[in-house]
Coordinates of N, CA and C in Angstrom, one line a residue:
G23 N 0.5 -1.4 -0.2 CA 0.2 0.1 0.2 C 0.8 1.5 0.0
E24 N 0.2 2.5 -0.1 CA 0.4 3.3 -0.1 C 1.3 3.8 1.2
P25 N 2.7 4.3 1.3 CA 2.9 5.2 2.6 C 1.9 6.4 3.2
P26 N 2.1 6.2 4.8 CA 1.0 7.6 5.2 C 1.5 9.3 4.9
A27 N 0.4 9.2 5.1 CA 0.6 10.6 5.0 C 1.4 11.5 6.3
L28 N 1.6 10.9 7.6 CA 1.4 11.2 8.9 C 1.6 9.8 9.8
A29 N 2.7 10.1 10.5 CA 3.1 8.9 11.4 C 3.7 9.7 13.1
L30 N 2.4 9.1 14.0 CA 2.8 9.5 15.4 C 4.0 8.3 16.3
L31 N 4.9 8.7 16.7 CA 6.2 7.3 17.2 C 5.9 8.4 18.5
G32 N 5.2 7.3 19.3 CA 5.0 7.3 21.0 C 5.4 6.4 21.7
V33 N 6.7 6.0 21.8 CA 6.7 4.5 22.3 C 8.3 5.1 23.2
K34 N 8.2 4.5 24.1 CA 9.4 4.8 25.7 C 10.3 4.6 24.8
P35 N 11.2 5.9 25.2 CA 12.5 5.9 24.3 C 13.6 5.2 24.2
Q36 N 13.5 4.0 25.3 CA 14.4 3.3 25.4 C 13.9 1.7 24.5
K37 N 12.8 2.0 23.8 CA 12.0 1.4 22.7 C 12.1 1.6 21.0
L38 N 12.5 3.0 21.4 CA 13.0 3.2 19.9 C 13.9 2.3 18.8
D39 N 14.7 1.9 19.4 CA 15.4 1.1 18.1 C 15.2 -0.5 18.5
E40 N 13.6 -0.9 19.3 CA 13.5 -1.4 18.2 C 12.2 -1.7 17.6
V41 N 11.6 -0.4 17.5 CA 10.3 -0.2 16.6 C 11.0 0.0 15.4
V42 N 12.2 1.2 15.0 CA 12.5 1.2 13.8 C 12.5 0.2 12.6
P43 N 13.4 -0.7 12.8 CA 13.5 -1.4 11.8 C 11.8 -1.8 11.0
T44 N 10.8 -2.2 11.7 CA 9.8 -2.1 11.2 C 9.2 -1.1 10.9
L45 N 9.0 0.3 11.9 CA 8.6 1.6 11.2 C 9.5 2.3 10.3
E46 N 10.3 2.3 10.0 CA 11.0 3.3 8.7 C 10.7 2.2 7.4
P47 N 10.6 1.0 7.2 CA 10.5 1.0 5.9 C 8.8 1.1 4.8
A48 N 8.1 1.1 6.5 CA 6.6 1.8 6.1 C 6.6 3.3 5.8
L49 N 7.7 4.2 5.9 CA 7.0 5.1 5.8 C 8.0 5.5 4.5
G50 N 6.9 6.9 3.8 CA 7.9 7.2 2.7 C 8.4 8.4 3.1
P51 N 8.9 9.2 2.0 CA 10.2 10.2 2.0 C 9.1 11.2 2.1
D52 N 8.0 11.3 2.2 CA 6.9 13.0 2.5 C 6.1 12.3 3.8
T53 N 5.9 11.3 4.1 CA 5.6 11.0 5.0 C 5.9 12.2 6.4
I54 N 5.4 13.0 6.9 CA 5.4 13.5 8.2 C 5.4 12.5 9.7
L55 N 6.5 12.2 9.9 CA 7.1 11.9 11.1 C 7.3 12.6 12.3
I56 N 5.9 13.0 13.1 CA 5.8 13.2 14.6 C 6.4 12.6 16.1
S57 N 7.4 13.0 16.4 CA 7.4 12.2 17.8 C 7.2 13.0 18.7
I58 N 7.2 12.0 20.0 CA 6.7 12.6 21.2 C 7.9 11.7 22.3
L59 N 8.6 11.3 21.7 CA 9.7 10.7 22.7 C 10.6 11.4 23.4
A60 N 10.4 11.3 25.1 CA 11.2 12.4 25.5 C 12.3 12.4 25.6
G61 N 13.2 13.4 25.4 CA 14.6 13.5 25.4 C 15.5 13.0 24.1
V62 N 14.6 12.6 23.1 CA 15.2 12.1 21.5 C 15.3 13.2 20.6
E63 N 16.6 13.8 21.0 CA 16.4 14.9 19.3 C 16.3 14.7 18.1
L64 N 15.8 15.6 17.7 CA 16.1 15.4 16.4 C 17.2 14.7 15.4
A65 N 18.1 15.2 15.9 CA 19.6 14.7 14.6 C 19.3 12.7 15.6
S66 N 18.9 12.6 16.1 CA 18.6 11.3 16.5 C 18.0 10.5 15.6
L67 N 16.8 11.6 15.8 CA 15.1 10.6 15.0 C 15.8 10.8 13.6
R68 N 16.5 11.6 12.8 CA 17.1 11.6 11.4 C 18.2 10.9 11.1
A69 N 19.1 10.2 12.1 CA 19.8 8.8 12.5 C 19.5 7.7 11.6
R70 N 17.9 7.9 12.4 CA 17.3 6.4 12.8 C 16.4 6.6 11.2
F71 N 15.5 7.5 10.9 CA 14.7 7.8 9.7 C 15.4 8.7 8.6
P72 N 16.2 8.0 8.1 CA 16.8 8.9 7.1 C 16.1 9.6 5.7
R73 N 15.5 8.7 5.3 CA 14.9 8.7 4.0 C 13.3 10.1 4.5
Q74 N 13.2 10.3 5.9 CA 11.7 11.0 6.0 C 12.2 12.8 6.3
R75 N 11.8 13.5 5.6 CA 12.3 14.9 5.2 C 11.8 15.3 6.0
R76 N 10.7 15.2 6.8 CA 9.7 16.3 7.3 C 9.6 15.4 9.0
I77 N 10.6 15.5 9.8 CA 10.3 15.2 11.2 C 9.9 16.5 12.7
V78 N 9.5 16.2 12.8 CA 9.0 17.1 14.2 C 8.5 16.7 15.3
R79 N 9.2 17.5 16.4 CA 9.2 16.8 17.6 C 8.3 17.4 18.4
A80 N 7.6 17.0 18.9 CA 6.5 17.5 19.6 C 6.6 17.2 21.3
M81 N 6.3 18.6 22.4 CA 6.9 17.6 23.5 C 5.9 18.7 24.6
P82 N 4.8 17.5 24.5 CA 3.9 18.2 26.1 C 4.7 18.2 26.8
N83 N 3.8 19.2 27.7 CA 4.0 19.3 28.9 C 3.0 18.5 29.9
T84 N 3.1 18.1 31.1 CA 2.3 17.6 32.2 C 0.8 17.5 32.1
P85 N 0.1 19.3 32.7 CA -0.8 19.9 32.1 C -1.6 19.3 30.7
V86 N -1.4 19.2 30.4 CA -1.9 18.8 28.5 C -2.9 17.5 29.0
R87 N -2.4 16.9 30.0 CA -3.0 15.7 29.9 C -4.6 15.9 31.0
L88 N -4.3 17.5 31.7 CA -5.7 18.5 32.0 C -6.3 19.3 31.3
R89 N -5.7 19.2 29.9 CA -6.4 19.9 28.9 C -5.9 21.7 29.0
K90 N -4.8 22.0 30.1 CA -4.4 23.3 30.4 C -3.0 23.2 29.8
G91 N -2.7 22.5 29.5 CA -0.7 22.8 29.4 C -0.7 23.2 28.0
V92 N 0.4 23.2 27.5 CA 1.3 23.4 25.9 C 1.6 22.4 25.3
T93 N 1.8 22.3 24.0 CA 2.7 21.2 23.2 C 3.5 22.0 22.8
E94 N 5.1 21.9 22.6 CA 5.9 22.7 21.6 C 6.4 21.9 21.1
L95 N 6.4 22.4 19.5 CA 6.7 21.9 18.2 C 7.8 22.0 17.9
Y96 N 9.1 21.1 17.5 CA 10.2 21.8 16.4 C 10.3 20.9 15.6
T97 N 11.1 22.0 14.7 CA 11.6 21.1 13.6 C 12.8 21.7 13.0
D98 N 13.2 21.4 11.5 CA 14.3 22.1 11.4 C 13.7 22.6 9.9
L99 N 14.9 23.1 9.3 CA 14.4 23.7 8.0 C 13.8 22.7 6.9
D100 N 14.7 21.3 7.0 CA 13.5 20.1 6.4 C 12.1 19.9 6.5
G101 N 11.7 20.0 8.1 CA 10.9 20.0 8.0 C 9.0 20.7 8.0
A102 N 10.2 22.0 7.8 CA 9.3 23.3 8.2 C 7.7 23.3 7.3
D103 N 8.1 23.0 6.4 CA 6.5 23.3 5.3 C 5.4 21.9 6.1
A104 N 6.0 21.1 7.4 CA 5.2 20.2 7.7 C 4.5 21.1 9.0
R105 N 4.9 21.9 9.2 CA 4.3 22.9 10.5 C 2.8 23.0 10.2
P106 N 2.4 24.1 9.1 CA 1.0 23.8 9.2 C -0.2 22.8 9.3
V107 N 0.3 21.5 9.0 CA 0.0 19.9 9.3 C -0.3 19.7 10.1
V108 N 1.0 20.3 11.4 CA 1.2 19.6 12.2 C 0.2 20.4 13.5
D109 N 0.6 21.3 13.1 CA -0.3 22.7 14.2 C -1.7 22.1 13.9
A110 N -2.4 22.2 13.1 CA -4.0 21.9 12.7 C -4.5 20.6 13.6
M111 N -3.1 19.9 13.2 CA -3.6 18.3 14.2 C -3.4 18.2 15.4
M112 N -2.5 19.3 16.0 CA -2.3 19.7 17.7 C -3.5 20.0 17.8

């Protein structure tokens, strides 16, 4: 089938290397990859997902659970065009 337009990566950071071999081949170069992994930097994600042009880190703070928090979104220039899609989703 076709690769997804968007993928949300939400595993425990220590499990990242276990899911990469299955997830990375399923994504296309145009898939927007959103990571909510605590402490996993963009460079580390780019090393594991080299084909993904658009990677965004979403970093929610604890009060998000209570609908009173914020989610910081971070990407580099390669992912800048994904920002409107990710903003709308969040």
